[in-house]
């Protein structure tokens, strides 16, 4: 029989070790924090609630948080009833998941998938603390295009949500490499444990393929100029391994285009956002994943099941629209949205990241 004392780790008692000296947090310079790590108040919403309210009141998203988009409209479309079973394809910060769990009123079950193991663990801990136990909610580390496997295992779904946007937690954290507004590794992977980074991807493609990627994934008007600049600099041995380095390539490319200073500044801002979007879509195979999901979705839904999909750019919306229309003509869906549903002006004012959102729905 094992002696449990042998399994216990040795712990220093107060008499054995002196208390560690108190270390003050490094304060940020200036009136407001600029670096992600300095926004410690925003990153601790439970401790600094007043700071969070202040940031939200200004129409901004606190660092490390994500404001769920179009919750009211999604709940109206999905019409969730207690006792039903559903699937949230992108857990993220858990805002949509929480709203759907509340609709179940403790009856039924919700599954939530996500490929981001870092944020999924944080969200699970937060929602468990709020009282959503294993009897009502199961998070899964999975890509939402694997919905067929989950549906087969649990018996299908009465409602499904797919939010195709990138969470604010990922965008804001410079270590994830999703934004040119802060220096960090040029990564852009939603699952940092699989695939290759955006920096590595740039080394693998030629100029024509890179320009095509920018056009197809984000409708970039200066695709040729930017692709040429990047490929020429890589051949000269210039490293493009950080978000700032890629942003500088875009600036150099557009400085060669005949534009006024005002137009150039705006073009740099918009092209930077589009180039980062295009690379993110490419390294995460987002269009391929979405095509696969749209193909598998009908069989994952039970008869009368409802699906709602949030898209954030024209490429995604085209895929969803055409898939819904084709399956409606085939008699698989009994009804679909004929027009997109957009967020209200009030929501866009309160959350600037809602502006480009489109919601489409289908009923089996």
Coordinates of C-alpha atoms in Angstrom, one line a residue:
X1 CA 0.0 0.0 0.0
X2 CA 1.4 3.4 -1.0
X3 CA 2.2 5.9 1.7
X4 CA 0.4 9.1 0.7
X5 CA 3.1 11.1 2.5
X6 CA 5.6 10.0 -0.1
X7 CA 3.4 11.5 -2.8
X8 CA 3.2 15.0 -1.3
X9 CA 5.6 17.7 -2.5
X10 CA 7.8 19.3 0.0
X11 CA 6.5 22.8 0.9
X12 CA 8.5 25.5 2.7
X13 CA 6.8 26.7 5.9
X14 CA 7.1 30.3 7.0
X15 CA 9.8 29.2 9.5
X16 CA 11.8 27.6 6.7
X17 CA 11.8 30.4 4.1
X18 CA 11.7 34.1 4.3
X19 CA 8.7 35.8 2.5
X20 CA 9.5 37.0 -1.0
X21 CA 9.9 40.7 -1.2
X22 CA 7.0 42.6 -2.6
X23 CA 7.6 43.7 -6.2
X24 CA 5.7 46.7 -7.5
X25 CA 4.3 46.4 -11.0
X26 CA 6.2 48.4 -13.6
X27 CA 4.1 51.4 -14.4
X28 CA 3.6 52.7 -17.9
X29 CA 4.9 56.0 -19.1
X30 CA 2.5 58.8 -20.0
X31 CA -1.2 59.1 -19.2
X32 CA -2.4 55.9 -20.9
X33 CA -0.8 52.4 -21.3
X34 CA 0.5 51.7 -24.9
X35 CA 2.1 48.3 -24.7
X36 CA -0.2 45.2 -24.4
X37 CA 1.5 44.0 -21.2
X38 CA 1.1 47.4 -19.6
X39 CA -2.7 47.2 -19.9
X40 CA -2.8 45.1 -16.8
X41 CA -6.1 46.7 -15.6
X42 CA -7.9 45.8 -18.8
X43 CA -6.4 42.3 -18.7
X44 CA -7.9 41.7 -15.2
X45 CA -11.6 42.6 -15.6
X46 CA -12.6 41.0 -12.3
X47 CA -10.2 43.2 -10.4
X48 CA -10.5 46.4 -12.4
X49 CA -14.2 46.6 -13.3
X50 CA -14.3 50.4 -13.4
X51 CA -11.4 50.5 -15.9
X52 CA -13.3 48.1 -18.1
X53 CA -16.4 50.2 -18.0
X54 CA -14.4 53.3 -18.9
X55 CA -12.9 51.6 -22.0
X56 CA -16.3 50.2 -23.1
X57 CA -17.9 53.6 -22.7
X58 CA -15.5 55.0 -25.2
X59 CA -16.6 52.5 -27.8
X60 CA -13.3 50.5 -27.5
X61 CA -12.7 46.9 -26.7
X62 CA -10.6 46.3 -23.5
X63 CA -7.3 44.5 -24.1
X64 CA -7.6 40.7 -23.8
X65 CA -11.4 40.9 -24.1
X66 CA -13.9 40.3 -27.0
X67 CA -17.3 41.9 -27.3
X68 CA -19.7 39.4 -28.9
X69 CA -21.4 40.8 -32.0
X70 CA -25.1 40.8 -32.9
X71 CA -26.1 38.7 -29.9
X72 CA -29.7 39.8 -30.1
X73 CA -30.1 39.1 -33.8
X74 CA -28.4 35.7 -33.5
X75 CA -30.7 34.7 -30.7
X76 CA -33.7 35.8 -32.7
X77 CA -32.6 33.7 -35.7
X78 CA -31.7 30.6 -33.7
X79 CA -34.9 30.7 -31.5
X80 CA -33.3 28.4 -28.9
X81 CA -35.6 26.4 -26.7
X82 CA -34.8 24.7 -23.4
X83 CA -33.9 21.1 -23.9
X84 CA -32.4 21.6 -27.4
X85 CA -28.8 20.7 -28.4
X86 CA -26.5 23.1 -30.2
X87 CA -23.0 23.9 -31.4
X88 CA -21.0 27.1 -31.3
X89 CA -18.3 26.7 -33.9
X90 CA -16.0 29.4 -32.4
X91 CA -15.9 29.6 -28.6
X92 CA -13.5 32.6 -28.5
X93 CA -14.1 34.8 -25.4
X94 CA -17.4 32.9 -24.8
X95 CA -19.9 35.8 -25.3
X96 CA -22.1 34.0 -27.8
X97 CA -21.7 30.7 -26.0
X98 CA -22.9 32.2 -22.7
X99 CA -25.9 33.9 -24.4
X100 CA -27.0 30.6 -25.9
X101 CA -26.5 28.7 -22.6
X102 CA -28.7 31.2 -20.9
X103 CA -31.4 30.5 -23.5
X104 CA -31.3 26.7 -22.6
X105 CA -32.2 27.6 -19.0
X106 CA -30.3 24.6 -17.6
X107 CA -32.0 22.1 -20.0
X108 CA -30.3 20.6 -23.1
X109 CA -26.7 20.9 -24.1
X110 CA -24.3 23.1 -26.0
X111 CA -21.0 22.2 -27.5
X112 CA -18.4 24.9 -28.3
X113 CA -15.4 24.3 -30.6
X114 CA -12.2 26.3 -31.0
X115 CA -8.7 25.6 -32.4
X116 CA -7.0 28.2 -30.1
X117 CA -6.0 26.2 -27.1
X118 CA -4.6 29.3 -25.4
X119 CA -7.8 31.3 -25.3
X120 CA -10.1 28.2 -25.1
X121 CA -8.6 27.3 -21.7
X122 CA -9.1 30.8 -20.3
X123 CA -12.7 30.9 -21.5
X124 CA -13.6 27.5 -20.1
X125 CA -12.2 28.5 -16.7
X126 CA -14.2 31.8 -16.8
X127 CA -17.5 30.1 -17.8
X128 CA -17.2 27.2 -15.4
X129 CA -16.7 29.9 -12.6
X130 CA -20.0 31.4 -13.8
X131 CA -21.8 28.1 -13.1
X132 CA -22.0 26.4 -16.5
X133 CA -21.1 22.8 -15.6
X134 CA -20.4 19.7 -17.7
X135 CA -24.1 18.8 -17.6
X136 CA -25.0 21.7 -19.8
X137 CA -21.8 22.7 -21.7
X138 CA -18.9 20.9 -23.3
X139 CA -16.0 22.8 -24.9
X140 CA -14.0 21.0 -27.6
X141 CA -10.6 21.7 -29.1
X142 CA -11.6 21.3 -32.7
X143 CA -12.0 23.1 -36.0
X144 CA -15.6 23.9 -36.7
X145 CA -15.3 22.1 -40.1
X146 CA -15.2 18.8 -38.1
X147 CA -18.8 19.4 -37.2
X148 CA -19.8 16.1 -38.9
X149 CA -17.7 14.0 -36.5
X150 CA -19.2 15.7 -33.4
X151 CA -22.7 15.5 -34.8
X152 CA -22.3 11.8 -35.4
X153 CA -21.1 11.3 -31.9
X154 CA -23.8 13.3 -30.1
X155 CA -26.8 12.9 -32.4
X156 CA -26.9 16.2 -34.4
X157 CA -27.9 19.7 -33.5
X158 CA -31.1 21.9 -33.3
X159 CA -29.1 25.1 -33.7
X160 CA -25.6 26.0 -34.9
X161 CA -23.6 29.2 -34.8
X162 CA -20.4 29.9 -36.8
X163 CA -18.7 33.2 -36.0
X164 CA -16.0 33.5 -38.7
X165 CA -14.3 36.6 -37.1
X166 CA -11.0 36.6 -35.3
X167 CA -11.3 37.4 -31.6
X168 CA -10.1 40.6 -30.2
X169 CA -7.9 38.7 -27.8
X170 CA -5.9 37.4 -30.7
X171 CA -5.8 40.7 -32.6
X172 CA -4.7 42.7 -29.5
X173 CA -1.9 40.5 -28.3
X174 CA 1.2 41.4 -30.3
X175 CA 2.7 37.9 -29.6
X176 CA 0.1 36.4 -31.9
X177 CA 1.2 38.6 -34.8
X178 CA -2.3 39.5 -36.1
X179 CA -1.9 43.3 -36.3
X180 CA 0.6 45.7 -37.8
X181 CA -0.2 48.3 -35.0
X182 CA 2.2 46.6 -32.6
X183 CA 5.5 44.8 -33.1
X184 CA 5.5 41.1 -32.8
X185 CA 6.4 37.9 -34.6
X186 CA 4.7 37.6 -38.0
X187 CA 2.7 34.5 -37.1
X188 CA -1.1 34.9 -37.8
X189 CA -1.9 31.3 -36.9
X190 CA -5.1 30.7 -35.0
X191 CA -3.6 27.4 -33.7
X192 CA 0.0 28.3 -33.0
X193 CA 0.9 24.6 -32.6
X194 CA 0.1 23.6 -36.2
X195 CA 1.0 24.7 -39.7
X196 CA 3.5 27.4 -40.6
X197 CA 3.7 31.1 -39.7
X198 CA 3.0 33.9 -42.1
X199 CA 6.7 34.8 -42.1
X200 CA 7.6 31.3 -43.3
X201 CA 4.7 31.4 -45.9
X202 CA 6.2 34.6 -47.4
X203 CA 9.4 32.7 -48.1
X204 CA 7.7 29.9 -49.9
X205 CA 5.6 31.8 -52.5
X206 CA 6.6 33.6 -55.7
X207 CA 5.5 37.1 -56.7
X208 CA 2.6 35.9 -58.9
X209 CA 1.2 33.6 -56.2
X210 CA 1.5 36.3 -53.5
X211 CA -0.2 38.9 -55.6
X212 CA -3.0 36.4 -56.4
X213 CA -3.4 35.7 -52.6
X214 CA -3.8 39.4 -51.9
X215 CA -6.5 39.7 -54.6
X216 CA -8.4 36.6 -53.8
X217 CA -8.4 36.8 -50.1
X218 CA -8.8 40.5 -49.5
X219 CA -9.5 42.3 -52.9
X220 CA -6.2 44.3 -52.5
X221 CA -6.0 46.9 -55.2
X222 CA -2.2 47.3 -54.9
X223 CA -1.5 43.5 -54.8
X224 CA 1.1 43.6 -57.6
X225 CA 3.1 46.5 -56.1
X226 CA 3.2 45.0 -52.6
X227 CA 4.0 41.5 -53.7
X228 CA 6.8 42.8 -55.9
X229 CA 8.3 44.8 -53.0
X230 CA 8.1 41.9 -50.6
X231 CA 9.6 39.3 -53.0
X232 CA 12.4 41.7 -54.2
X233 CA 13.4 42.5 -50.6
X234 CA 13.4 38.8 -49.6
X235 CA 15.7 38.0 -52.5
X236 CA 18.0 40.8 -51.3
X237 CA 18.2 39.1 -47.9
X238 CA 15.9 41.5 -46.0
X239 CA 14.1 39.6 -43.3
X240 CA 10.3 40.0 -43.0
X241 CA 9.7 38.2 -39.8
X242 CA 7.8 40.7 -37.7
X243 CA 4.5 42.6 -38.0
X244 CA 6.3 45.9 -38.2
X245 CA 8.7 44.6 -40.9
X246 CA 5.7 43.6 -43.1
X247 CA 4.0 46.9 -42.5
X248 CA 7.2 48.7 -43.7
X249 CA 7.2 46.7 -46.9
X250 CA 3.7 47.9 -47.6
X251 CA 4.7 51.5 -46.9
X252 CA 7.7 51.2 -49.3
X253 CA 5.5 49.7 -52.0
X254 CA 2.9 52.4 -51.8
X255 CA 5.5 55.2 -51.7
X256 CA 6.2 54.3 -55.4
X257 CA 2.5 54.7 -56.3
X258 CA 1.4 58.2 -57.5
X259 CA -0.9 59.4 -54.7
X260 CA -1.3 62.5 -52.7
X261 CA 0.0 62.3 -49.1
X262 CA -3.5 62.1 -47.7
X263 CA -4.5 59.4 -50.1
X264 CA -1.2 57.5 -49.6
X265 CA -1.7 57.5 -45.8
X266 CA -5.2 56.1 -46.1
X267 CA -4.1 53.6 -48.7
X268 CA -1.3 52.3 -46.4
X269 CA -3.7 51.9 -43.6
X270 CA -6.3 50.0 -45.6
X271 CA -3.8 47.9 -47.6
X272 CA -2.0 46.9 -44.4
X273 CA -5.3 45.6 -42.9
X274 CA -6.1 43.8 -46.2
X275 CA -2.6 42.2 -46.5
X276 CA -2.7 40.9 -42.9
X277 CA -6.2 39.6 -43.6
X278 CA -5.1 37.8 -46.7
X279 CA -2.1 36.2 -45.1
X280 CA -4.2 35.1 -42.1
X281 CA -6.8 33.5 -44.4
X282 CA -4.0 31.7 -46.2
X283 CA -2.0 30.3 -43.3
X284 CA -5.2 29.1 -41.6
X285 CA -6.8 27.7 -44.8
X286 CA -9.9 29.7 -43.8
X287 CA -11.7 29.5 -47.2
X288 CA -11.0 25.7 -47.5
X289 CA -12.3 25.2 -43.9
X290 CA -15.4 27.3 -44.6
X291 CA -16.2 25.4 -47.9
X292 CA -15.9 22.1 -45.9
X293 CA -18.1 23.4 -43.1
X294 CA -20.9 24.6 -45.4
X295 CA -20.9 21.2 -47.1
X296 CA -21.2 19.3 -43.8
X297 CA -23.6 21.6 -42.0
X298 CA -26.9 20.2 -43.4
X299 CA -26.2 16.7 -42.3
X300 CA -25.2 18.0 -38.8
X301 CA -28.6 19.7 -38.4
X302 CA -31.6 17.9 -37.2
X303 CA -34.9 18.4 -39.1
X304 CA -36.0 21.9 -38.3
X305 CA -32.5 22.9 -37.2
X306 CA -31.4 26.5 -37.5
X307 CA -27.9 27.8 -38.5
X308 CA -26.6 31.3 -38.2
X309 CA -23.3 32.4 -39.7
X310 CA -21.4 35.7 -39.1
X311 CA -19.0 36.8 -41.8
X312 CA -16.6 39.7 -41.8
X313 CA -15.5 40.2 -45.4
X314 CA -16.9 39.7 -48.9
X315 CA -15.0 36.5 -49.6
X316 CA -16.6 34.7 -46.7
X317 CA -20.0 36.1 -47.4
X318 CA -20.0 35.0 -51.0
X319 CA -19.2 31.4 -50.0
X320 CA -22.0 31.3 -47.4
X321 CA -24.5 33.0 -49.7
X322 CA -23.9 30.7 -52.6
X323 CA -23.9 27.5 -50.4
X324 CA -27.3 28.5 -48.8
X325 CA -28.8 29.3 -52.1
X326 CA -27.7 26.1 -53.8
X327 CA -28.9 23.9 -50.9
X328 CA -32.2 25.8 -50.8
X329 CA -32.7 25.1 -54.5
X330 CA -31.9 21.4 -53.9
X331 CA -34.6 21.3 -51.2
X332 CA -32.3 20.6 -48.3
X333 CA -33.0 23.9 -46.6
X334 CA -36.6 24.9 -46.2
X335 CA -35.8 28.6 -45.8
X336 CA -32.8 30.9 -45.9
X337 CA -32.1 34.6 -45.4
X338 CA -32.7 36.5 -48.7
X339 CA -30.8 39.5 -47.4
X340 CA -28.0 39.9 -45.0
X341 CA -28.7 41.2 -41.5
X342 CA -26.4 44.0 -40.3
X343 CA -25.6 45.2 -36.9
X344 CA -27.4 48.3 -35.7
X345 CA -25.9 51.8 -35.8
X346 CA -25.8 51.8 -32.0
X347 CA -23.8 48.5 -31.9
X348 CA -21.4 49.8 -34.5
X349 CA -20.9 53.0 -32.4
X350 CA -20.3 51.0 -29.2
X351 CA -18.1 48.4 -30.9
X352 CA -16.1 49.5 -33.9
X353 CA -15.2 46.0 -34.8
X354 CA -18.9 45.2 -35.7
X355 CA -18.9 47.5 -38.8
X356 CA -18.2 44.8 -41.4
X357 CA -20.3 42.1 -39.9
X358 CA -23.0 40.3 -42.0
X359 CA -25.4 37.6 -40.6
X360 CA -27.0 35.0 -42.8
X361 CA -29.2 32.1 -41.7
X362 CA -30.8 28.8 -42.9
X363 CA -33.4 26.4 -41.6
X364 CA -33.3 22.7 -42.5

